[in-house]
Coordinates of C-alpha atoms and ligand atoms in Angstrom, one line a residue:
M1 CA -65.2 15.5 -25.3
A2 CA -64.0 19.1 -24.7
S3 CA -62.2 19.5 -21.4
V4 CA -61.8 22.7 -19.4
R5 CA -59.6 23.2 -16.4
N6 CA -62.0 25.1 -14.1
L7 CA -65.6 25.8 -14.6
V8 CA -66.3 29.2 -12.8
I9 CA -69.9 29.6 -11.7
A10 CA -71.2 33.2 -11.8
L11 CA -74.7 33.7 -10.3
G12 CA -77.2 36.4 -10.9
D13 CA -76.1 38.4 -7.9
Q14 CA -72.4 38.0 -8.6
L15 CA -72.0 40.3 -11.5
S16 CA -68.5 41.7 -10.9
L17 CA -65.3 41.2 -12.8
G18 CA -63.5 41.7 -9.5
S19 CA -65.3 38.7 -8.0
S20 CA -62.9 36.3 -6.2
A21 CA -64.2 33.4 -8.4
F22 CA -62.3 35.0 -11.3
D23 CA -58.9 35.1 -9.5
G24 CA -56.4 33.3 -11.7
F25 CA -58.9 32.9 -14.5
D26 CA -57.2 31.8 -17.7
P27 CA -59.4 32.1 -20.8
S28 CA -57.3 29.6 -22.6
V29 CA -58.2 26.8 -20.2
D30 CA -61.1 28.0 -18.0
Q31 CA -64.7 28.6 -18.7
I32 CA -67.6 30.5 -17.1
F33 CA -71.0 29.1 -16.4
M34 CA -74.1 31.3 -16.1
A35 CA -77.8 30.3 -16.4
E36 CA -81.1 32.0 -16.4
V37 CA -83.6 29.5 -14.9
H38 CA -87.3 29.4 -14.4
E39 CA -86.9 28.1 -10.8
E40 CA -85.3 31.3 -9.6
S41 CA -88.4 33.3 -10.5
T42 CA -90.9 30.8 -9.3
H43 CA -89.6 29.2 -6.1
V44 CA -91.0 32.4 -4.6
W45 CA -93.6 34.1 -6.8
S46 CA -91.3 36.9 -7.9
S47 CA -92.5 40.2 -9.1
K48 CA -92.0 41.0 -12.8
M49 CA -89.7 43.9 -11.8
R50 CA -87.5 41.6 -9.7
I51 CA -87.2 39.0 -12.5
A52 CA -86.5 41.6 -15.2
V53 CA -83.8 43.3 -13.1
F54 CA -81.9 40.1 -12.5
L55 CA -82.2 38.8 -16.0
S56 CA -81.2 42.1 -17.6
A57 CA -78.3 42.7 -15.3
M58 CA -77.0 39.1 -16.1
R59 CA -77.3 39.7 -19.8
H60 CA -75.3 43.0 -19.5
F61 CA -72.6 41.2 -17.5
R62 CA -72.5 38.4 -20.2
V63 CA -71.7 41.1 -22.8
R64 CA -68.9 42.4 -20.6
L65 CA -67.4 38.9 -20.3
E66 CA -67.6 38.3 -24.0
E67 CA -66.0 41.6 -24.7
R68 CA -63.0 40.4 -22.7
G69 CA -62.9 37.3 -24.8
W70 CA -63.6 35.1 -21.8
P71 CA -65.3 31.8 -22.8
I72 CA -68.8 31.5 -21.3
E73 CA -71.5 28.9 -21.3
Y74 CA -74.6 31.1 -20.9
R75 CA -78.0 29.4 -20.9
A76 CA -80.7 32.0 -21.7
L77 CA -84.2 31.5 -20.2
N78 CA -85.7 31.2 -23.7
H79 CA -83.2 28.6 -25.0
P80 CA -85.2 25.7 -26.2
E81 CA -83.1 23.2 -24.1
N82 CA -83.2 25.2 -20.9
K83 CA -83.8 22.7 -18.1
G84 CA -85.4 25.2 -15.7
T85 CA -83.2 24.7 -12.6
L86 CA -79.7 25.8 -11.8
A87 CA -78.7 22.3 -10.7
L88 CA -79.9 20.7 -13.9
E89 CA -78.2 23.4 -16.0
L90 CA -75.0 23.0 -14.1
D91 CA -75.1 19.3 -14.4
D92 CA -75.6 19.6 -18.2
C93 CA -72.8 22.0 -18.5
I94 CA -70.4 19.8 -16.6
R95 CA -71.2 16.9 -18.9
R96 CA -70.5 19.1 -21.9
S97 CA -67.3 20.8 -20.6
N98 CA -65.8 18.0 -18.5
P99 CA -64.0 20.4 -16.1
S100 CA -61.4 19.2 -13.5
G101 CA -62.9 21.5 -10.9
L102 CA -65.6 24.0 -10.0
I103 CA -65.0 27.5 -8.6
M104 CA -67.4 30.0 -7.2
T105 CA -67.7 32.9 -4.8
T106 CA -69.9 32.3 -1.7
P107 CA -73.4 32.7 -3.0
G108 CA -76.2 34.8 -1.4
D109 CA -78.4 31.9 -0.7
W110 CA -77.9 28.7 1.4
R111 CA -80.3 26.8 -0.9
V112 CA -78.2 27.5 -4.0
L113 CA -74.9 26.6 -2.2
S114 CA -76.4 23.3 -1.2
A115 CA -77.6 22.5 -4.7
I116 CA -74.2 23.3 -6.2
K117 CA -72.4 21.3 -3.6
A118 CA -74.7 18.3 -4.4
I119 CA -73.9 18.6 -8.1
A120 CA -70.2 18.8 -7.5
Q121 CA -70.4 15.7 -5.3
S122 CA -72.4 13.8 -7.8
H123 CA -69.7 14.4 -10.4
R124 CA -66.9 13.9 -7.8
L125 CA -65.5 17.3 -8.7
P126 CA -63.7 19.6 -6.2
L127 CA -65.7 22.7 -5.5
D128 CA -63.7 25.8 -4.4
V129 CA -66.0 28.2 -2.6
R130 CA -64.2 31.5 -2.2
D131 CA -64.8 34.4 0.2
D132 CA -66.9 37.2 -1.1
R133 CA -64.5 40.2 -1.1
H134 CA -67.4 42.5 -1.7
F135 CA -68.1 42.5 2.0
F136 CA -66.0 44.1 4.7
S137 CA -66.0 41.1 6.9
T138 CA -65.9 37.3 6.3
I139 CA -68.4 34.8 7.6
R140 CA -65.5 33.5 9.7
D141 CA -65.0 36.9 11.3
F142 CA -68.6 37.1 12.3
A143 CA -68.7 33.6 13.6
A144 CA -65.6 34.3 15.8
Y145 CA -67.2 37.5 17.0
A146 CA -70.6 35.9 17.7
G147 CA -69.1 32.8 19.3
S148 CA -67.8 34.6 22.3
R149 CA -71.0 36.5 23.0
R150 CA -74.2 35.7 24.8
Q151 CA -76.1 38.4 23.0
L152 CA -75.6 39.7 19.4
R153 CA -76.2 43.3 18.8
M154 CA -75.5 45.2 15.6
E155 CA -74.1 48.2 17.4
F156 CA -71.0 46.4 18.8
W157 CA -70.3 44.6 15.6
Y158 CA -70.5 47.9 13.7
R159 CA -68.2 49.6 16.1
S160 CA -65.6 46.8 15.8
L161 CA -65.8 47.2 12.0
R162 CA -65.4 51.0 12.3
Q163 CA -62.3 50.4 14.4
R164 CA -60.9 47.8 12.1
T165 CA -61.4 49.7 8.9
G166 CA -60.8 53.3 10.2
I167 CA -64.1 54.4 8.5
L168 CA -65.4 57.6 10.1
M169 CA -62.7 57.5 12.7
D170 CA -60.6 60.3 14.1
G171 CA -57.7 58.2 15.3
K172 CA -59.2 55.9 18.0
S173 CA -62.4 57.9 18.4
P174 CA -65.5 58.0 16.3
A175 CA -65.8 61.0 14.0
G176 CA -68.1 63.6 15.5
G177 CA -67.4 62.3 19.0
Q178 CA -70.2 59.7 19.0
W179 CA -70.5 56.2 17.5
N180 CA -74.1 56.6 16.7
F181 CA -76.3 59.6 15.6
D182 CA -79.5 57.5 15.6
T183 CA -81.4 60.0 17.6
D184 CA -80.8 62.6 14.9
N185 CA -82.2 60.3 12.2
R186 CA -85.9 60.3 13.2
K187 CA -87.3 63.6 12.0
P188 CA -90.8 63.6 10.6
F189 CA -91.5 66.1 7.8
G190 CA -94.3 67.9 9.6
S191 CA -97.4 69.2 8.0
K192 CA -95.5 71.1 5.2
G193 CA -94.2 67.8 3.9
P194 CA -90.7 67.0 2.6
P195 CA -88.3 69.7 1.5
E196 CA -87.7 69.8 -2.2
C197 CA -86.3 66.4 -3.1
R198 CA -85.0 65.4 -6.5
A199 CA -86.2 62.0 -7.7
P200 CA -83.4 59.4 -8.3
K201 CA -82.0 59.2 -11.8
H202 CA -84.1 57.0 -14.2
F203 CA -82.3 54.8 -16.6
E204 CA -84.2 54.3 -19.8
P205 CA -84.2 50.6 -20.7
D206 CA -81.7 49.8 -23.5
D207 CA -82.2 47.1 -26.2
L208 CA -81.1 44.3 -23.9
T209 CA -83.5 45.4 -21.2
L210 CA -86.3 45.8 -23.6
E211 CA -85.7 42.3 -24.8
V212 CA -85.9 41.0 -21.2
I213 CA -89.0 43.0 -20.5
A214 CA -90.7 41.4 -23.5
L215 CA -89.5 38.0 -22.3
V216 CA -90.8 38.5 -18.7
K217 CA -94.2 39.7 -19.9
D218 CA -94.4 36.6 -22.1
R219 CA -93.1 34.0 -19.6
F220 CA -94.4 35.4 -16.3
P221 CA -97.7 37.1 -17.2
G222 CA -99.4 36.2 -13.9
H223 CA -96.6 37.4 -11.7
P224 CA -97.2 40.5 -9.5
G225 CA -96.5 44.0 -10.8
T226 CA -95.8 45.7 -14.1
L227 CA -92.7 46.8 -16.0
T228 CA -93.9 50.2 -17.2
S229 CA -91.7 52.2 -14.8
F230 CA -88.5 50.2 -15.3
G231 CA -85.6 52.6 -14.7
W232 CA -83.0 50.7 -12.7
P233 CA -79.2 50.9 -13.3
M234 CA -78.1 47.7 -15.1
T235 CA -74.3 48.2 -15.5
P236 CA -71.5 49.4 -13.2
E237 CA -71.4 52.7 -15.1
Q238 CA -75.1 53.3 -14.6
A239 CA -74.7 52.3 -10.9
E240 CA -71.9 54.8 -10.6
D241 CA -74.2 57.5 -12.1
A242 CA -76.9 56.5 -9.6
L243 CA -74.4 56.8 -6.7
N244 CA -73.3 60.3 -7.8
D245 CA -76.9 61.4 -8.2
F246 CA -77.6 60.3 -4.6
L247 CA -74.4 62.0 -3.3
D248 CA -75.2 65.2 -5.1
Y249 CA -79.0 65.5 -4.5
R250 CA -80.2 63.4 -1.6
L251 CA -77.4 62.3 0.8
S252 CA -77.3 65.6 2.8
L253 CA -80.9 65.1 4.0
F254 CA -80.7 61.3 4.2
G255 CA -79.8 61.4 7.9
P256 CA -82.5 63.6 9.4
Y257 CA -85.3 62.1 7.3
E258 CA -84.2 58.5 7.2
D259 CA -87.4 57.3 9.0
A260 CA -89.9 59.7 7.4
M261 CA -92.6 58.7 4.9
W262 CA -94.8 60.6 2.6
E263 CA -97.7 59.6 0.3
G264 CA -96.7 59.4 -3.4
E265 CA -93.0 59.8 -2.5
P266 CA -91.4 56.4 -2.7
W267 CA -87.7 57.4 -2.7
L268 CA -87.5 60.6 -0.7
F269 CA -83.8 61.0 0.5
H270 CA -82.9 57.3 0.2
S271 CA -80.1 56.1 -2.1
R272 CA -82.0 53.3 -4.0
L273 CA -78.6 51.6 -4.3
S274 CA -79.3 48.3 -2.5
M275 CA -80.0 46.4 -5.7
A276 CA -76.8 47.7 -7.4
M277 CA -74.7 46.7 -4.4
N278 CA -76.4 43.3 -3.9
L279 CA -75.9 42.3 -7.6
K280 CA -72.3 43.6 -7.2
L281 CA -72.6 46.3 -9.8
L282 CA -71.4 48.7 -7.1
D283 CA -68.7 48.1 -4.5
P284 CA -69.8 49.2 -1.0
R285 CA -66.2 50.3 -0.2
H286 CA -66.4 52.8 -3.0
V287 CA -69.8 53.9 -1.8
I288 CA -68.6 54.5 1.7
T289 CA -65.4 56.2 0.5
Q290 CA -67.4 58.7 -1.5
V291 CA -69.7 59.4 1.5
E292 CA -66.7 59.9 3.8
K293 CA -65.2 62.4 1.2
R294 CA -68.5 64.4 1.2
Y295 CA -68.4 64.5 5.0
Q296 CA -64.7 65.5 5.2
S297 CA -65.2 68.3 2.7
G298 CA -68.0 69.7 4.8
Q299 CA -70.7 69.0 2.2
I300 CA -72.8 66.8 4.5
G301 CA -73.3 66.6 8.3
I302 CA -72.2 63.7 10.5
E303 CA -75.8 62.6 11.1
S304 CA -76.1 61.9 7.4
A305 CA -72.6 60.4 6.9
E306 CA -72.8 58.2 10.0
G307 CA -76.5 57.3 9.4
F308 CA -75.7 56.1 5.9
V309 CA -72.5 54.3 6.8
R310 CA -74.2 52.5 9.7
Q311 CA -76.7 51.0 7.2
I312 CA -74.0 49.5 5.0
L313 CA -71.0 48.8 7.4
G314 CA -73.3 48.0 10.2
W315 CA -76.7 46.4 9.3
R316 CA -75.6 45.0 5.9
E317 CA -72.6 43.2 7.3
Y318 CA -74.4 42.2 10.5
V319 CA -77.4 40.5 8.8
R320 CA -75.1 38.6 6.5
G321 CA -73.2 37.2 9.5
I322 CA -76.5 36.3 11.2
Y323 CA -77.7 34.5 8.0
W324 CA -74.6 32.4 7.4
T325 CA -74.1 31.5 11.0
Q326 CA -77.8 30.5 11.6
M327 CA -78.8 28.8 8.4
P328 CA -80.6 26.5 7.7
R329 CA -82.5 26.4 11.0
Y330 CA -83.1 30.1 10.9
L331 CA -85.7 29.7 8.1
E332 CA -88.0 27.7 10.4
L333 CA -87.9 30.0 13.5
N334 CA -91.2 31.3 14.8
A335 CA -90.6 32.4 18.4
L336 CA -93.9 34.0 18.8
G337 CA -95.9 31.1 17.4
A338 CA -97.5 33.2 14.7
E339 CA -100.0 31.1 12.8
H340 CA -102.0 33.2 10.3
D341 CA -101.7 33.0 6.5
L342 CA -100.4 36.0 4.7
P343 CA -103.5 38.1 3.7
H344 CA -104.1 37.9 0.0
F345 CA -104.1 41.7 -0.4
F346 CA -100.3 41.6 0.1
W347 CA -100.1 40.6 -3.6
T348 CA -102.6 43.2 -4.9
G349 CA -102.3 46.2 -2.5
K350 CA -106.1 46.3 -2.3
T351 CA -106.8 47.5 1.3
T352 CA -108.6 50.4 2.9
M353 CA -105.6 51.0 5.2
N354 CA -104.0 53.9 3.4
C355 CA -100.5 53.4 4.7
L356 CA -100.4 49.8 3.8
R357 CA -102.0 50.3 0.4
E358 CA -99.4 53.0 -0.4
C359 CA -96.4 50.8 0.7
L360 CA -97.7 47.5 -0.9
T361 CA -98.6 49.1 -4.2
Q362 CA -95.3 50.9 -4.5
S363 CA -93.5 47.6 -3.6
I364 CA -95.3 45.5 -6.1
E365 CA -95.0 48.1 -8.9
Q366 CA -91.5 49.4 -8.3
G367 CA -89.9 46.5 -6.5
Y368 CA -88.9 49.1 -3.9
A369 CA -89.9 50.4 -0.5
H370 CA -87.5 52.2 1.9
H371 CA -86.6 50.7 5.2
I372 CA -89.2 52.2 7.4
Q373 CA -92.0 51.4 4.9
R374 CA -90.8 47.7 5.0
L375 CA -90.3 47.6 8.8
M376 CA -92.9 49.9 10.3
V377 CA -95.8 49.6 7.8
I378 CA -95.6 46.3 5.9
G379 CA -93.7 44.2 8.4
L380 CA -95.4 45.7 11.4
F381 CA -98.8 44.8 10.0
A382 CA -97.8 41.2 9.5
L383 CA -96.2 41.0 13.0
L384 CA -99.3 42.5 14.7
F385 CA -101.6 40.3 12.6
G386 CA -99.6 37.2 13.5
V387 CA -98.6 36.1 10.0
R388 CA -96.3 33.0 9.9
P389 CA -92.7 34.5 9.5
S390 CA -91.8 31.9 6.8
E391 CA -94.8 33.1 4.7
L392 CA -93.9 36.7 5.0
H393 CA -90.3 35.9 4.2
R394 CA -91.4 34.4 0.9
W395 CA -93.3 37.6 0.1
F396 CA -90.4 39.9 0.9
L397 CA -88.1 37.6 -1.2
A398 CA -90.4 37.7 -4.1
V399 CA -91.3 41.4 -4.4
Y400 CA -88.1 43.5 -4.1
V401 CA -85.5 44.1 -6.7
D402 CA -82.8 44.0 -4.0
A403 CA -84.1 40.7 -2.5
V404 CA -81.4 38.1 -1.9
E405 CA -81.9 35.7 0.9
W406 CA -78.8 36.5 3.0
V407 CA -80.1 40.1 3.5
E408 CA -83.8 39.6 3.2
L409 CA -84.3 36.7 5.6
P410 CA -82.7 38.2 8.7
N411 CA -84.4 41.5 8.1
T412 CA -87.8 39.9 7.7
L413 CA -87.7 37.0 10.1
G414 CA -85.3 38.5 12.7
M415 CA -85.7 42.3 12.7
S416 CA -89.3 42.7 11.5
Q417 CA -91.0 39.6 12.9
Y418 CA -88.9 38.8 16.0
G419 CA -89.2 35.2 14.8
D420 CA -85.7 34.4 16.2
G421 CA -86.9 35.5 19.7
G422 CA -84.4 38.3 20.0
L423 CA -81.2 37.0 18.5
L424 CA -80.9 39.8 15.9
G425 CA -82.6 42.6 17.8
S426 CA -83.3 43.2 21.5
K427 CA -87.1 43.7 21.2
P428 CA -90.0 43.4 18.7
Y429 CA -90.4 46.5 16.5
I430 CA -94.0 47.2 17.5
A431 CA -96.0 50.5 17.4
S432 CA -99.6 51.6 17.0
G433 CA -101.0 53.7 14.2
Q434 CA -99.8 56.7 16.1
Y435 CA -96.2 56.0 15.1
I436 CA -97.3 55.9 11.4
K437 CA -99.2 59.2 11.9
R438 CA -96.1 60.9 13.4
M439 CA -93.8 59.7 10.7
S440 CA -95.9 60.3 7.6
N441 CA -99.1 61.9 6.2
Y442 CA -100.7 58.5 5.4
C443 CA -103.3 58.9 8.1
N444 CA -104.7 62.1 6.6
G445 CA -106.2 60.3 3.7
C446 CA -107.4 57.2 5.7
R447 CA -110.8 56.2 6.8
Y448 CA -109.4 55.0 10.2
D449 CA -108.3 57.0 13.2
P450 CA -104.9 56.0 14.6
A451 CA -105.9 57.2 18.1
T452 CA -108.9 54.8 18.3
K453 CA -108.5 51.2 19.6
T454 CA -112.0 49.8 19.0
G455 CA -115.1 50.7 17.1
E456 CA -116.0 51.6 13.5
R457 CA -113.1 54.0 12.9
A458 CA -110.5 52.1 14.9
C459 CA -107.1 51.9 13.2
P460 CA -106.3 48.2 12.7
Y461 CA -102.6 48.9 13.6
T462 CA -103.7 50.4 16.9
T463 CA -106.2 47.7 17.7
M464 CA -103.7 45.0 16.9
Y465 CA -100.8 46.8 18.7
W466 CA -102.7 46.5 22.0
D467 CA -103.9 43.0 21.2
F468 CA -100.2 42.0 20.5
L469 CA -99.2 43.3 24.0
I470 CA -102.1 41.4 25.5
R471 CA -101.3 38.2 23.7
H472 CA -97.6 38.3 24.4
R473 CA -97.7 40.0 27.8
Q474 CA -96.0 37.3 29.7
R475 CA -93.0 37.0 27.3
L476 CA -92.7 40.7 26.8
S477 CA -92.8 41.6 30.5
M478 CA -89.5 39.8 31.0
N479 CA -87.9 42.1 28.5
P480 CA -86.6 45.3 30.3
R481 CA -86.8 47.3 27.0
M482 CA -90.6 46.6 26.9
G483 CA -91.2 47.9 30.4
M484 CA -93.0 51.2 29.4
Q485 CA -95.3 49.5 26.9
I486 CA -96.3 46.8 29.3
R487 CA -97.0 49.4 32.1
N488 CA -99.2 51.3 29.6
L489 CA -101.1 48.1 28.9
D490 CA -101.6 47.4 32.6
R491 CA -103.2 50.8 32.9
L492 CA -106.0 49.8 30.5
P493 CA -109.1 48.5 32.4
E494 CA -109.9 44.8 31.9
D495 CA -113.1 45.6 30.0
E496 CA -111.2 47.6 27.5
Q497 CA -108.6 44.9 27.1
K498 CA -111.4 42.4 26.4
A499 CA -112.9 44.7 23.8
I500 CA -109.5 45.1 22.1
T501 CA -109.1 41.3 21.9
Q502 CA -112.5 40.9 20.4
A503 CA -112.0 43.7 17.9
A504 CA -108.6 42.3 16.8
N505 CA -110.1 38.8 16.3
Q506 CA -113.0 40.2 14.3
F507 CA -110.6 42.1 12.1
R508 CA -108.5 39.0 11.4
Q509 CA -111.7 37.0 10.6
K510 CA -112.8 39.8 8.2
I511 CA -109.4 39.6 6.4
K512 CA -109.7 35.8 6.1
D513 CA -113.3 36.0 4.8
T514 CA -112.6 38.6 2.1
L515 CA -109.7 38.9 -0.4
E516 CA -109.3 42.6 0.5
G517 CA -108.3 44.2 3.7
Ligands
FAD601 P1 -80.9 53.4 1.9 O1 -82.0 53.7 2.9 O2 -80.4 54.4 1.1 O3 -79.7 52.7 2.8 C1 -78.4 52.6 2.2 C2 -78.0 51.1 2.1 O4 -77.8 50.6 3.4 C3 -79.0 50.2 1.4 O5 -78.8 50.4 0.0 C4 -78.6 48.9 1.9 O6 -77.6 48.3 1.1 C5 -78.1 49.2 3.3 N1 -79.1 48.8 4.3 C6 -80.0 49.7 4.9 N2 -80.7 49.0 5.8 C7 -80.3 47.8 5.8 C8 -80.7 46.6 6.5 N3 -81.6 46.6 7.5 N4 -80.0 45.4 6.2 C9 -79.1 45.4 5.3 N5 -78.7 46.5 4.6 C10 -79.3 47.6 4.8 N6 -82.4 45.1 2.0 C11 -81.9 44.5 0.9 O7 -80.9 44.9 0.3 N7 -82.5 43.4 0.4 C12 -83.7 42.9 1.0 O8 -84.2 41.9 0.5 C13 -84.2 43.5 2.1 N8 -85.3 43.1 2.7 C14 -85.8 43.7 3.8 C15 -86.9 43.2 4.5 C16 -87.4 43.8 5.6 C17 -88.6 43.3 6.3 C18 -86.8 45.0 6.1 C19 -87.3 45.6 7.3 C20 -85.6 45.5 5.5 C21 -85.1 44.8 4.4 N9 -83.9 45.3 3.7 C22 -83.5 44.7 2.6 C23 -83.2 46.4 4.3 C24 -83.5 47.8 3.7 O9 -84.9 48.0 3.9 C25 -83.1 48.0 2.3 O10 -81.7 47.7 2.2 C26 -83.3 49.5 1.8 O11 -84.7 49.9 2.0 C27 -82.9 49.6 0.4 O12 -83.2 50.9 -0.1 P2 -82.1 52.0 -0.4 O13 -81.0 51.4 -1.2 O14 -82.7 53.2 -0.8 O15 -81.5 52.1 1.1
SF4_602 FE1 -102.5 53.3 8.5 FE2 -104.1 53.4 10.7 FE3 -103.0 55.7 9.7 FE4 -104.9 54.4 8.4 S1 -105.1 55.4 10.4 S2 -103.0 55.2 7.5 S3 -104.4 52.3 8.8 S4 -101.9 53.9 10.6

């Protein structure tokens, strides 16, 4: 039987030659294992776009490894003997290669780590799980930071990383004299709409991607979405092009319009780089260095530079720390006792609510929505409706091309649904339809009125916002950051509160009785 020294496992979101798993790799004695498996597209009902992105990026990485002459055991999805799960494929590969040990970089998913550990154990093989150097901090760093605190807040973790890395620092002080320019990051577009905004670079599918597109259409015909608009970067070179395109054409207005939305404009001034970073086609250090350079040369203002850096050095590192220090119990949390099923229209986009239809359709078709669309339109609806966080999590994990559990779960369950009861964020992100009206033009084309709480034209967001406050009044009134909203609720006469509760219940019932919303 062939024997290799180490079998190095490379997963679909670990597509970098600089990955720690390859440290010390010797092609004369070591081997790489990669597998495309059905389970990864079906354990949550993944969109066609998400499946195609992962498979195509993996196949491009395989070519790169082969060009280096590195031996690889690559099991394609359409291989006749494909066993359908990562664990079975790994088990099979170990039997064929008879390695003395397994090596991998920390994966992005607790479930995958557990499965690989179990296989290693069943073969009595040592498994070397190495730190992921792609991140600025290690899980141990975060655990040490979190261990000494009663409350976790992104802001303080972010400041500590700024100090440690020197990013956007003038000596010991933050560049621009403030740690945070959040208040300059909330401009709406106003009635004129967005300033001229160049769409992100589109990458025409090459032969490898076209092959994958055909495969996905054939193997996953009933999965959500289509592949007609596929234009994602699939290699490090394309990811670098996408980065430069963002730096040149959209970064300067990223800061002021970070939270704004506009009908028919899915990307606006966002980078669209999350997928490339999460699959490791693009190094976040490089991204941040380039952003800092633009700031230092005076091409962009501090509100865009800091606003953008905060997302990557702050939120991205913070949610990863939360994920790995809280799993697996985090998956089950449901602090608000939400008990409703996910409305069916989340999978079709068929709803009369204009904002939600826009954001859902775009998500299903493109595998993308920007942060405020995810948080303050889609997530907000689910939170106010009372959808079980675990169900919403499965939807978010299925739909987006950048969805990997370490980043998706804390954002969905923690930030968006308050399912962890305030571990990740200090209060639920709730608002009425008036917020959506202020930050977008969605309400202009909608049959509902965001200012109306009950009645024929009542905006479901507005009805359910007040209903949320009524339902959770006791809990929320203990949170000092909710004081103003609770005082506003208390100003509503009892009759009006009763009418709101009734209208919200009727709305939920209507959604349950019909497939559309
Ligand atoms: P930009 O707006 O250009 O931001 C720049 C980068 O900052 C992003 O590419 C991303 O890497 C990082 N970033 C921004 N916000 C966050 C955040 N809250 N957490 C972590 N990183 C952040 N992001 C994912 O990468 N994968 C997910 O599966 C995912 N699921 C989400 C689910 C919900 C409910 C919410 C509210 C947010 C989620 N996010 C997720 C965070 C964020 O919405 C996306 O990173 C962002 O929209 C990606 O688009 P972009 O690259 O254009 O980002
Ligand atoms: Fe959305 Fe309400 Fe505005 Fe309609 S009125 S777009 S449902 S916020």
